[in-house]
Coordinates of C-alpha atoms in Angstrom, one line a residue:
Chain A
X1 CA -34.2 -19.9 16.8
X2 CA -36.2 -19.6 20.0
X3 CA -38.5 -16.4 20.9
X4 CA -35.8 -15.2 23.9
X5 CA -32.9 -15.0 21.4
X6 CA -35.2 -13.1 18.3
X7 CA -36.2 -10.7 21.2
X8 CA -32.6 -10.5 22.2
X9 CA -30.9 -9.3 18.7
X10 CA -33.4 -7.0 18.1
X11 CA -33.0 -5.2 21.2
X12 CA -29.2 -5.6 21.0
X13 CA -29.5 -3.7 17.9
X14 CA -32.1 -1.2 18.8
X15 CA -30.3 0.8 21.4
X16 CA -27.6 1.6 19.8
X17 CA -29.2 3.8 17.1
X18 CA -31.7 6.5 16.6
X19 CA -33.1 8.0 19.3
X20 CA -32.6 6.3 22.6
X21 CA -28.6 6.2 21.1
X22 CA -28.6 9.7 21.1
X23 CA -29.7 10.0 24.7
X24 CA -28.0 7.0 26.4
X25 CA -24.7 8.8 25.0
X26 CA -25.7 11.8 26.6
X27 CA -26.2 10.8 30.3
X28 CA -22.8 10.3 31.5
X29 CA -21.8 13.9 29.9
X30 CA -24.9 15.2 31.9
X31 CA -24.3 13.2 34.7
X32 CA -20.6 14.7 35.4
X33 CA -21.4 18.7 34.0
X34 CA -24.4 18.5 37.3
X35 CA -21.6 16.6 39.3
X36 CA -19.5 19.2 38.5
X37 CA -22.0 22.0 39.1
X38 CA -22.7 21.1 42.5
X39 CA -19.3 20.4 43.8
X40 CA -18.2 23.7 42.6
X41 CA -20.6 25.8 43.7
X42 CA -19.4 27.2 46.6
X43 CA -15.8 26.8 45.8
X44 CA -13.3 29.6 46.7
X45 CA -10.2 28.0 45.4
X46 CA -8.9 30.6 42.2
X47 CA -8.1 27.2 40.4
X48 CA -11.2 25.5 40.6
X49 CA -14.3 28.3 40.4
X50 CA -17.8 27.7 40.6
X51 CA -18.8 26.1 37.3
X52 CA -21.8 28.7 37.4
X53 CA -18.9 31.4 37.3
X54 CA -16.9 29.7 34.1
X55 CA -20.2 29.2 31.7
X56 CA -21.3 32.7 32.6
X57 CA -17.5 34.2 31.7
X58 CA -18.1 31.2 28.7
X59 CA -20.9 33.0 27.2
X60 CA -19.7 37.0 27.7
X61 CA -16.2 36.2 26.4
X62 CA -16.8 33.4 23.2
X63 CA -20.4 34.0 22.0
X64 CA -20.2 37.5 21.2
X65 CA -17.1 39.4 19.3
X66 CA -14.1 36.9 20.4
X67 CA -16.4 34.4 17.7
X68 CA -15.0 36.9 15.0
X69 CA -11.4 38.1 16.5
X70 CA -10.1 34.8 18.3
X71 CA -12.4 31.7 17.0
X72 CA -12.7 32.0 13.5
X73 CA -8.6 33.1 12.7
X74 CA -7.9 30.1 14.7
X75 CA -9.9 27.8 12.8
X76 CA -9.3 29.3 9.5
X77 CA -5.4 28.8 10.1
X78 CA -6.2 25.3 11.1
X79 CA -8.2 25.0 7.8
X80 CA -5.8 26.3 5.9
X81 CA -2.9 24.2 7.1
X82 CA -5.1 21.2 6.9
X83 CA -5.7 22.0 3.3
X84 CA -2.5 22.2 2.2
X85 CA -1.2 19.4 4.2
X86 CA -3.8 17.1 3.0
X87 CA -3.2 18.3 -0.9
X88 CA 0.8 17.3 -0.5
X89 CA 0.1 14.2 1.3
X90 CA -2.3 12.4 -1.1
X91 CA -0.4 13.7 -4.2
X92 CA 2.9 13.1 -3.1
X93 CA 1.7 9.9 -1.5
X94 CA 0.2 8.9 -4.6
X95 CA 3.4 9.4 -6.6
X96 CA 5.7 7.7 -3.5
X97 CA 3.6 4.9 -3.4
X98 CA 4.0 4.0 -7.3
X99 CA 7.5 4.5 -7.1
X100 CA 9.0 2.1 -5.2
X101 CA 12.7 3.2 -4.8
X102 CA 12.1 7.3 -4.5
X103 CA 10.1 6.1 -1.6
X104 CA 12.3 3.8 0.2
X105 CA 14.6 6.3 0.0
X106 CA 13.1 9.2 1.3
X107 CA 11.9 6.7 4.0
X108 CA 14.4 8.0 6.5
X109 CA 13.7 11.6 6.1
X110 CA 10.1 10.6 6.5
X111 CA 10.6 9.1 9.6
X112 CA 12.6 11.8 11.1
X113 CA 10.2 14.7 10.0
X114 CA 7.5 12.4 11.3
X115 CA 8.8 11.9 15.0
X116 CA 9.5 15.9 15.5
X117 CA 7.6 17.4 18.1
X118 CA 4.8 20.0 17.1
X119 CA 5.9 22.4 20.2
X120 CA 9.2 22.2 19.8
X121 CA 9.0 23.6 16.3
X122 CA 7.3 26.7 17.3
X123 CA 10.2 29.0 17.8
X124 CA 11.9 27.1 15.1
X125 CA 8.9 28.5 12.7
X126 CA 8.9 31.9 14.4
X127 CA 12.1 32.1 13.2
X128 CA 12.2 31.4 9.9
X129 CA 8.9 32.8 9.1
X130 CA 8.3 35.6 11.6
X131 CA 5.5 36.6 13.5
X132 CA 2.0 36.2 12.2
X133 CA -0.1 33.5 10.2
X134 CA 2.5 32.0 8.3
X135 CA 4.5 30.4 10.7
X136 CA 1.5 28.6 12.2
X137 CA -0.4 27.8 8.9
X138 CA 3.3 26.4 7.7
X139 CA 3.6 24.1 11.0
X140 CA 0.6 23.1 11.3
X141 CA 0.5 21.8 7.6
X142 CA 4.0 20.4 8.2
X143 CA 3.0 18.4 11.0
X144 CA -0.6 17.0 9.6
X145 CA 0.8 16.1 6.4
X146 CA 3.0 12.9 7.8
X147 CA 0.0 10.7 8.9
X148 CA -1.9 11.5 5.2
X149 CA 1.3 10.9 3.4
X150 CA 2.2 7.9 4.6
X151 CA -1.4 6.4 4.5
X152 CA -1.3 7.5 1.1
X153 CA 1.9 5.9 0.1
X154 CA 0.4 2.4 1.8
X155 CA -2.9 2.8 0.5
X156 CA -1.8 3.3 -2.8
X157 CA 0.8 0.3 -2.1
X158 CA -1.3 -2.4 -1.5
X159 CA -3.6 -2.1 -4.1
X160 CA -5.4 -5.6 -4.5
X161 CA -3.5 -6.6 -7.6
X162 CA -6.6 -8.3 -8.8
X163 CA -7.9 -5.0 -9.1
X164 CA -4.9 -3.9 -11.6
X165 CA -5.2 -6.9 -13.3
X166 CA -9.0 -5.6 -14.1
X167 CA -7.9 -2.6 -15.0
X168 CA -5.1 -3.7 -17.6
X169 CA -6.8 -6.6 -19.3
X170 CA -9.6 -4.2 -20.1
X171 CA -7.3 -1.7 -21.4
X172 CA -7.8 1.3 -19.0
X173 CA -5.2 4.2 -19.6
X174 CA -2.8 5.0 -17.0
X175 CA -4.8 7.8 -15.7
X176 CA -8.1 6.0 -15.5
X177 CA -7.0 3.6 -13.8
X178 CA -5.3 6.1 -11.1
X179 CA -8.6 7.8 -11.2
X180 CA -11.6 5.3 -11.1
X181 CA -9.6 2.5 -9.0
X182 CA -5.8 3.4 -7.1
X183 CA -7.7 6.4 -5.6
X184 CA -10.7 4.5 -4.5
X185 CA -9.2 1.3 -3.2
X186 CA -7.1 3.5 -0.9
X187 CA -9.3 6.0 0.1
X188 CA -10.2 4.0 3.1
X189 CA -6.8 4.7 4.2
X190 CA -5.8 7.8 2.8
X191 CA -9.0 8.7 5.0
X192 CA -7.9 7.4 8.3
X193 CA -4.7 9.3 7.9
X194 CA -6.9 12.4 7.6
X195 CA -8.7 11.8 10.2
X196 CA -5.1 11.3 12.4
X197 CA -3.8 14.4 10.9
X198 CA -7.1 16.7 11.7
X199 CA -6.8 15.3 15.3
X200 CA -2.8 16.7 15.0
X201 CA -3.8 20.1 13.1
X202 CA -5.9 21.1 16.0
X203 CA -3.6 20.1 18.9
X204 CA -0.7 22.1 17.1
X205 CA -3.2 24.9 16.0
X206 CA -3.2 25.5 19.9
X207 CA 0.3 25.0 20.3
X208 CA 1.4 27.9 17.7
X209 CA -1.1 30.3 19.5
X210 CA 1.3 29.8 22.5
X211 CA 4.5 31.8 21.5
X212 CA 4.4 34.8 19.4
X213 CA 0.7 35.1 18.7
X214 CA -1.6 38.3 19.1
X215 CA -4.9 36.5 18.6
X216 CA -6.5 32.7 18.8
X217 CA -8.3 30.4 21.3
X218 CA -4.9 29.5 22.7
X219 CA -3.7 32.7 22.7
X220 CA -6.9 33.8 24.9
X221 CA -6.8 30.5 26.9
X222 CA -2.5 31.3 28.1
X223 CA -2.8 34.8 28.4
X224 CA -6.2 34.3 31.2
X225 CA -3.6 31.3 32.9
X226 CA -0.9 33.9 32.6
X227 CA -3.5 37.0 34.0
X228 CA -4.8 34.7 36.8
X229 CA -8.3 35.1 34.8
X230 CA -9.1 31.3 35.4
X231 CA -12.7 31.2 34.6
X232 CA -11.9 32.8 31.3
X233 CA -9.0 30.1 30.9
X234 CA -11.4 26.9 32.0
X235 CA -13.9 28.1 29.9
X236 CA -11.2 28.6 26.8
X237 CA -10.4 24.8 27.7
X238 CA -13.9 23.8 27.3
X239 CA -14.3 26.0 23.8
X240 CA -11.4 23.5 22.2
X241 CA -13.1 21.0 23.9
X242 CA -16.4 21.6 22.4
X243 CA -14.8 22.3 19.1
X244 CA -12.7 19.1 18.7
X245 CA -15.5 17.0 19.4
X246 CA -18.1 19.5 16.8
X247 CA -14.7 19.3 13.8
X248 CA -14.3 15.3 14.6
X249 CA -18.1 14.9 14.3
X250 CA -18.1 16.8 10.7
X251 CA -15.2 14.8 9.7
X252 CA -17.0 11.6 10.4
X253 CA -20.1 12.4 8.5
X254 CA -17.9 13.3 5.4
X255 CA -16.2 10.2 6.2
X256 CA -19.2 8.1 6.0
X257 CA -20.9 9.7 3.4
X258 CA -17.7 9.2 1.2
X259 CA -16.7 5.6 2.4
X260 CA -20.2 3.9 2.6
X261 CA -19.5 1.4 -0.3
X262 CA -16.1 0.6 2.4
X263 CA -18.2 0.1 5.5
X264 CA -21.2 -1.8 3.6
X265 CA -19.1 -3.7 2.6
X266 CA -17.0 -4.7 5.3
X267 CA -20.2 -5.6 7.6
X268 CA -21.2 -8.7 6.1
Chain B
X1 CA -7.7 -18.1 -33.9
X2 CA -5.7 -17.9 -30.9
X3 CA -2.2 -19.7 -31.2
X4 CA -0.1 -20.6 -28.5
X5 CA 3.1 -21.6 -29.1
X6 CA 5.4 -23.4 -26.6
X7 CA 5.0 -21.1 -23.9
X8 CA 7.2 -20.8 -21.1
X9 CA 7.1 -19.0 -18.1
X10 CA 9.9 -19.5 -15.3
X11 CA 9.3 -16.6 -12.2
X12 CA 12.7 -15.5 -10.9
X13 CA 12.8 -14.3 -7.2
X14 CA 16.0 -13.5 -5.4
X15 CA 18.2 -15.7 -7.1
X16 CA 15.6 -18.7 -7.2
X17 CA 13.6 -19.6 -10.3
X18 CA 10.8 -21.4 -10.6
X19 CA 9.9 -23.2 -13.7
X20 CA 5.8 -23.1 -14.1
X21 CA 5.0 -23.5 -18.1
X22 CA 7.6 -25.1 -19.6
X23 CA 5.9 -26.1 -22.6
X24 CA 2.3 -25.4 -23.6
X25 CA 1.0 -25.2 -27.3
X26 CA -2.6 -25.7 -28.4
X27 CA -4.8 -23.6 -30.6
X28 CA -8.4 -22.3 -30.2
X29 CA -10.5 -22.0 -33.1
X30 CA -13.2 -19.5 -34.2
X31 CA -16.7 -20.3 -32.4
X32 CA -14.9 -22.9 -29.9
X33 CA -15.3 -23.2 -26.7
X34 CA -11.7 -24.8 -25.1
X35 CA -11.4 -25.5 -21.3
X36 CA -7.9 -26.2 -20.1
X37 CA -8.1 -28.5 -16.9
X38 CA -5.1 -29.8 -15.1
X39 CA -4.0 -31.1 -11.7
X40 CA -4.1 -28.3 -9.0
X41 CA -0.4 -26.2 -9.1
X42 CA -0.9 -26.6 -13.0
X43 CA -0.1 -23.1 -13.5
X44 CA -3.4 -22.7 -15.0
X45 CA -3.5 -19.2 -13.9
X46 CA -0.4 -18.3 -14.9
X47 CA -1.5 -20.0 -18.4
X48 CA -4.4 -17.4 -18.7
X49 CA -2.7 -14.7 -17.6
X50 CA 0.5 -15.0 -20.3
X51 CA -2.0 -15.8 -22.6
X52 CA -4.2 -12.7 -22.0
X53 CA -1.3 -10.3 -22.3
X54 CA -1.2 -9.6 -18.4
X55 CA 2.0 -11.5 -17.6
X56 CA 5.4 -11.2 -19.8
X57 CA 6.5 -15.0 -21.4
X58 CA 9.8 -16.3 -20.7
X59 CA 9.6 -18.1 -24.1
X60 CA 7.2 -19.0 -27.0
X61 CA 4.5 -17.0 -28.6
X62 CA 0.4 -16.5 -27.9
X63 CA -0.8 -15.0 -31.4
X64 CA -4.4 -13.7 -32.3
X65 CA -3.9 -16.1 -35.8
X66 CA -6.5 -13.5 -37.7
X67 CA -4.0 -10.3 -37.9
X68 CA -1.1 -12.5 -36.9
X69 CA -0.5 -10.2 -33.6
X70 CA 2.0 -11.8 -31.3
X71 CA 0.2 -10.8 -27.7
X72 CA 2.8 -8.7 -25.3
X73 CA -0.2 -6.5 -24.0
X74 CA -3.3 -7.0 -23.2
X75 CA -5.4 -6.8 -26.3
X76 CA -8.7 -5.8 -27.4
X77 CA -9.7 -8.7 -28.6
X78 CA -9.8 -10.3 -25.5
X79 CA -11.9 -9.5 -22.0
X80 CA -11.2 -11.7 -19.0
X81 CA -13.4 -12.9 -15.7
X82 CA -11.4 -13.8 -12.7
X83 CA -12.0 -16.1 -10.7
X84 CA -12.5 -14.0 -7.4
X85 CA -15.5 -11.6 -8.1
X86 CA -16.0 -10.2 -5.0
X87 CA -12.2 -8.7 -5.3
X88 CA -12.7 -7.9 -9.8
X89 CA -15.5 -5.8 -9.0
X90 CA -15.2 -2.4 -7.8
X91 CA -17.3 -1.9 -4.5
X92 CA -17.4 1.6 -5.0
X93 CA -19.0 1.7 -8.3
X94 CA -22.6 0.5 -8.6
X95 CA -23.0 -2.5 -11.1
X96 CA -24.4 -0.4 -13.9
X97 CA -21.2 1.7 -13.5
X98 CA -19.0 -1.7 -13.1
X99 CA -20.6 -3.1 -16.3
X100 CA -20.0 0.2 -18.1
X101 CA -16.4 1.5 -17.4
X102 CA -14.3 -0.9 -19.7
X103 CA -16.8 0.4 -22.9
X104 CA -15.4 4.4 -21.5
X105 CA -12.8 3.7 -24.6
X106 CA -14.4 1.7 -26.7
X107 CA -17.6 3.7 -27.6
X108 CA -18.0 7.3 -26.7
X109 CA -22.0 7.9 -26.9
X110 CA -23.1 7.6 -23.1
X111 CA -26.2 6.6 -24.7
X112 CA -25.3 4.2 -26.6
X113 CA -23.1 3.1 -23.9
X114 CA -26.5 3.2 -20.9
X115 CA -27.8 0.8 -23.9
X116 CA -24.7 -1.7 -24.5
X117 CA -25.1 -2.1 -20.3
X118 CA -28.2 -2.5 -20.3
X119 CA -28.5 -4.9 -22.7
X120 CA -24.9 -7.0 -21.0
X121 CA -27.3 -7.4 -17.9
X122 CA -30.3 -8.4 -19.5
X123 CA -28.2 -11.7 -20.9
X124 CA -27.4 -12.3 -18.1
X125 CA -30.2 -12.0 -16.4
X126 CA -29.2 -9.3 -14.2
X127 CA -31.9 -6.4 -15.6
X128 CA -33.1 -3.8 -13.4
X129 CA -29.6 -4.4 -10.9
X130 CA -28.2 -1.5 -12.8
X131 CA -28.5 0.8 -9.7
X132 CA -27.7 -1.7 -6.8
X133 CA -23.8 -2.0 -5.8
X134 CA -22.1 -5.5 -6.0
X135 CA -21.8 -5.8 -1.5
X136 CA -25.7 -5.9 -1.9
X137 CA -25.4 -9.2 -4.8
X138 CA -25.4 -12.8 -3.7
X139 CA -21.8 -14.3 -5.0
X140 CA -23.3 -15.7 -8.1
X141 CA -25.3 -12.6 -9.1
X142 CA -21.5 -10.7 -8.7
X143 CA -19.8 -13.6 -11.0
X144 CA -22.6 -12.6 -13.6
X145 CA -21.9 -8.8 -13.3
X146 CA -18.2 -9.9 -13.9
X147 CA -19.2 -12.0 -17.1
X148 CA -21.6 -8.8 -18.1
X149 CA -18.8 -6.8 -18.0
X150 CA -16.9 -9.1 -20.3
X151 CA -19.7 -9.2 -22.7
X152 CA -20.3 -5.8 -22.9
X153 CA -16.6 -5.0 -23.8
X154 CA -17.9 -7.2 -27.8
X155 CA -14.5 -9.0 -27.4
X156 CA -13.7 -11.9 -29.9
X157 CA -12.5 -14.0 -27.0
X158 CA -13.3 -14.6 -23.3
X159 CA -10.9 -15.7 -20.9
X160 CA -12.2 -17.1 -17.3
X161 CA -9.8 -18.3 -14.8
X162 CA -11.9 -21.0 -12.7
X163 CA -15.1 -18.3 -12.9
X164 CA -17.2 -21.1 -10.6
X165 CA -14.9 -22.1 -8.7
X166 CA -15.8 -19.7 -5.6
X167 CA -19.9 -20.5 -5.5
X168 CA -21.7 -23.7 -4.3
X169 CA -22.7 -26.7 -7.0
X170 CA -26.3 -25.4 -8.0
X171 CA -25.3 -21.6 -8.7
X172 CA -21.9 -23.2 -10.5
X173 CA -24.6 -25.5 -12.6
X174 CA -26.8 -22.2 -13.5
X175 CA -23.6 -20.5 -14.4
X176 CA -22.3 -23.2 -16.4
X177 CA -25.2 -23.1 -18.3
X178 CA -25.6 -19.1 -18.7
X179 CA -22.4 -19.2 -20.0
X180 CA -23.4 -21.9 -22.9
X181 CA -26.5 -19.6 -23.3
X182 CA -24.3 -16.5 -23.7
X183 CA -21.7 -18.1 -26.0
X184 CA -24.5 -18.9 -28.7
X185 CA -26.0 -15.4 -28.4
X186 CA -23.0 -13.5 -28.3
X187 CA -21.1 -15.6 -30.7
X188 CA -17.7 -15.4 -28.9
X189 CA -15.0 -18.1 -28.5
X190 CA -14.5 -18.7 -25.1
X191 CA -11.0 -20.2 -23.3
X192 CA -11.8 -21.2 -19.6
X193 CA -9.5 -23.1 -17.1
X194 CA -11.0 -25.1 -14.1
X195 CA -10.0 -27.8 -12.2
X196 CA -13.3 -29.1 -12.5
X197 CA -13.4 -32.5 -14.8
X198 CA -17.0 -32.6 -15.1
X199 CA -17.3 -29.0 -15.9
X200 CA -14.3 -28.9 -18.1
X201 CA -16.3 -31.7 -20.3
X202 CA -19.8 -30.6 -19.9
X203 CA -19.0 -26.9 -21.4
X204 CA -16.2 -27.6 -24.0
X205 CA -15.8 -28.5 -27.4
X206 CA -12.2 -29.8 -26.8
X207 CA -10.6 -30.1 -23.4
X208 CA -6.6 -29.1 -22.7
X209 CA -5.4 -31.4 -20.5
X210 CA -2.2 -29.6 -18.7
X211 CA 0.2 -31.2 -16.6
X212 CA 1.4 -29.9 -13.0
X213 CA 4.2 -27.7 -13.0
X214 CA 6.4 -27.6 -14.7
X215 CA 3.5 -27.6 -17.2
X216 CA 3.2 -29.4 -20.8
X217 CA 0.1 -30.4 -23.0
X218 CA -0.5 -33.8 -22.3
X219 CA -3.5 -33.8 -24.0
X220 CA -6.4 -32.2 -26.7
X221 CA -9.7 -34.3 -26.4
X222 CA -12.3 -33.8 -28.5
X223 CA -15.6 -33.8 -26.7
X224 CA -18.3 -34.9 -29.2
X225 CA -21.3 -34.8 -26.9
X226 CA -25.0 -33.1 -29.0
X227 CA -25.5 -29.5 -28.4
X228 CA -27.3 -27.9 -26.8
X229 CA -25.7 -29.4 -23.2
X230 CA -28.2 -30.1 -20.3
X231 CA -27.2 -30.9 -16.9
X232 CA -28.9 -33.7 -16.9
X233 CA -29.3 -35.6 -19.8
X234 CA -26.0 -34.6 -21.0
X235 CA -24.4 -35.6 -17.9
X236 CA -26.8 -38.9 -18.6
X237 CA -24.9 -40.3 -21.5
X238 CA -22.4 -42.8 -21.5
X239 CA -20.7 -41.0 -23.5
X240 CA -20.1 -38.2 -21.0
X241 CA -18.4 -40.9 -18.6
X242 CA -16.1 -42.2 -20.8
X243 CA -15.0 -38.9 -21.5
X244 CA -14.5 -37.7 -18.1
X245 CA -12.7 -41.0 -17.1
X246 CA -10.3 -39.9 -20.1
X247 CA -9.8 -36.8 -18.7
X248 CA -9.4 -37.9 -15.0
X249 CA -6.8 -40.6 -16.4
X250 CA -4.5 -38.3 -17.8
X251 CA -4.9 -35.7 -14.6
X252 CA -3.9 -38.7 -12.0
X253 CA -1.0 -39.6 -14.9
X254 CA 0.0 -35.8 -14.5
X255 CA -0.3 -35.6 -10.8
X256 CA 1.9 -38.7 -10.6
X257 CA 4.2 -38.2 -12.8
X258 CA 5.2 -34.7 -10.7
X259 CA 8.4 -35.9 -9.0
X260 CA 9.9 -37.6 -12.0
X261 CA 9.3 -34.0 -13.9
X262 CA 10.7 -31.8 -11.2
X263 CA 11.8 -28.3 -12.5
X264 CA 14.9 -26.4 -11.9
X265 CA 13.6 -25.2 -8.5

């Protein structure tokens, strides 16, 4: 190995971590919010104010009593319908996956559930379950659960069967072995369709906030369009904006703290 | 100890069968150590796993000859290594953990289970790796953790299905002999399949010669080399060559003899 290539994997790998990761991912983001700033500034269309103008209605309007009335019911309904979807997924997943023929019979039904729109189900919730938290907590569940279920049933599916034969020659009962290594070896997907499903809980969080609604970020964010209030509304974009990429990041810590043994492994 | 009795195994897919065992009868005394080596597409693994109650038989009977159990489920009398370690181990355990979750059943003291772990490690030479997970192991150090695991379970027998056959010549040669080492400390018969002449002679007692599918005995050969073996004096003898030459005979015979024996495919 010569001097120029140990001096060129070491800085291939330095930059991308740490420090000098954090702010090289930074710049670009910085870059366009001062692009942004400045082309704005002396803007008079009512569609696109003065940034100046939307961060100021950003911090009257979100960081002070809308936190407790608009932010926090939003995110507690998408939570809660997270929640639940993610507890029917896995289990049912789990059971699906083991049973071979329930599953490829349900498959249909799956696919169809699957492949309906979020928005178009609103009214279709409203409907059955009135006005209020339930019909949104119920969609939004409905819709995140696919992607976890059917990660589940595929995770749990292709179990490496060297791992079941470990398992059964040393005797493991039925439950341990669901426990300590079926769980496990598909956590890595039952994971990724979590991470899908969070993605689809937030989107359709919005969505429900559209029609029928008295409170949320949405709800804010259409009724400024609606009002002709567009700072309010440009800054309500850049709240779920913000929020997204804050709920992602969580969900990617959790993710690695959980899957490390998965990602260790995989690198060599 | 261990009886097997004309074995058969045919696999049905879709209409098609495939004969793999057709007939296969040998027993395995108390103390031995038997190594069953045949030409490759022997159904050596298919052998092992019939015989260590993790594959139903078409035919014929594998019976513990002590309580005169007839084997339909994996018993516990019997631990297995496989042959891929990087895929027996659990990644997300660490080793200690690894080592330890087949004695969950067996003894119920954590204690006295820390201690049985401990101790499977240390013979193999694996002490203090309690704590690191098996990514972070070279692929002989996971094969040992494998063979730890086995040892720790106090089974009567040990099965391995070709446990060397995934690491380079000098670990297989350390491993070969840890294995010897282990079998006169822990006392236990040992059954082990490889397609490895040499090896199948250097570790065995007697040596199943197995033909390619569909599989018969074609021979037992008595290896009467001195213990204790040593790679290279051991290897050294005359003796050893005209043993292995034995063995590789009747492996070209069975590899040759393939077309004339075709099975109901």
């Amino acid at each position: 190995m010569t001097t120029t290539s140990i001096i060129t994997t070491a800085t291939r790998r330095r930059w991308s971590s740490g420090f000098g990761g954090a702010i090289l991912s930074l710049v670009l983001p910085v870059l366009i919010i001062v692009a942004w700033w400045v082309v704005s500034a002396n803007s008079t269309s009512p569609f696109f104010p003065p940034l100046q103008a939307i961060l100021t209605t950003f911090a009257d309007t979100w960081l002070s009593t809308r936190v407790l009335s608009d932010i926090v019911p939003s995110l507690v309904r998408m939570i809660a319908g997270f929640a639940i979807a993610a507890v029917i997924g896995v289990v049912l997943g789990a059971l699906l996956g083991r049973l071979r023929i329930v599953a490829y019979a349900l498959n249909p039904l799956l696919q169809f559930g699957r492949s309906l729109p979020a928005t178009a189900l609103v009214p279709v919730a409203i409907v059955l379950f009135g006005i209020g938290d339930t019909p949104k907590i119920v969609l939004i569940a409905f819709v995140s659960c696919f992607p976890i279920l059917l990660n589940t049933i595929d995770g749990v599916r292709n179990i490496d069967p060297v791992l079941e034969d470990v398992g059964r020659s040393f005797r493991l009962t039925r439950m341990q072995r669901f426990r300590w290594v079926q769980l496990h070896a598909a956590s890595p997907q039952v994971i990724a369709g979590m991470r899908v499903a969070l993605s689809l809980a937030f989107v359709v969080m919005v969505s429900t906030e559209m029609l029928g609604s008295t409170n949320g970020i949405g709800y804010v964010t259409l009724l400024a369009q609606q009002g002709f209030q567009i700072p309010l509304m440009w800054s309500g974009l850049i709240l779920l904006g913000l929020l997204g990429l804050i709920i992602n990041g969580i969900f990617i810590l959790v993710e690695r703290a959980l899957l490390r043994w998965y990602t260790q492994g995989q690198e060599d | 100890m261990l009886t097997v009795e004309h074995l058969k195994k045919t696999y049905t897919t879709g209409g098609k069968s495939l004969e793999v065992l057709r007939d296969v009868s040998f027993t395995v005394e108390e103390g031995e150590f038997v190594t069953v080596v045949g030409p490759s597409g022997a159904g050596k693994t298919t052998l092992l796993r019939c015989m260590a109650g993790l594959l139903p038989r078409s035919g014929g009977t594998v019976t513990l000859t002590k309580t005169g159990k007839v084997i339909d489920a994996p018993p516990p009398e019997i631990a297995c290594v496989f042959q891929d370690y990087s895929r027996s181990l659990m990644p997300w355990y660490k080793v200690g953990r690894n080592v330890g979750l087949p004695l969950v059943n067996t003894i119920k003291d954590r204690d006295e289970r820390k201690h049985a772990v401990e101790q499977a490690l240390q013979s193999v030479g694996l002490e203090g790796f309690a704590d690191s997970y098996p990514w972070q192991l070279s692929g002989g150090m996971q094969q040992r953790v494998a063979i730890a695991r086995a040892l720790a379970y106090r089974p009567e027998f040990l099965i391995m299905d070709e446990p060397f056959a995934s690491v380079d010549a000098q670990t297989r040669a350390d491993l070969e002999d840890l294995i010897l080492r282990v079998r006169q400390i822990a006392g236990v018969t040992i059954v082990l399949v490889t397609h490895d002449i040499d090896e199948a002679v250097y570790l065995a007692d007697r040596v199943v010669v197995v033909s390619s599918r569909p599989t018969v005995v074609m021979d037992v050969i008595d290896i009467d080399l001195p213990r204790p073996r040593s790679q290279v004096t051991t290897k050294g003898l005359p003796r050893f060559g005209e043993l292995r030459t034995q063995v590789a005979t009747l492996i070209t015979r069975a590899g040759a003899a393939e077309p004339s024996r075709a099975g109901s495919a």
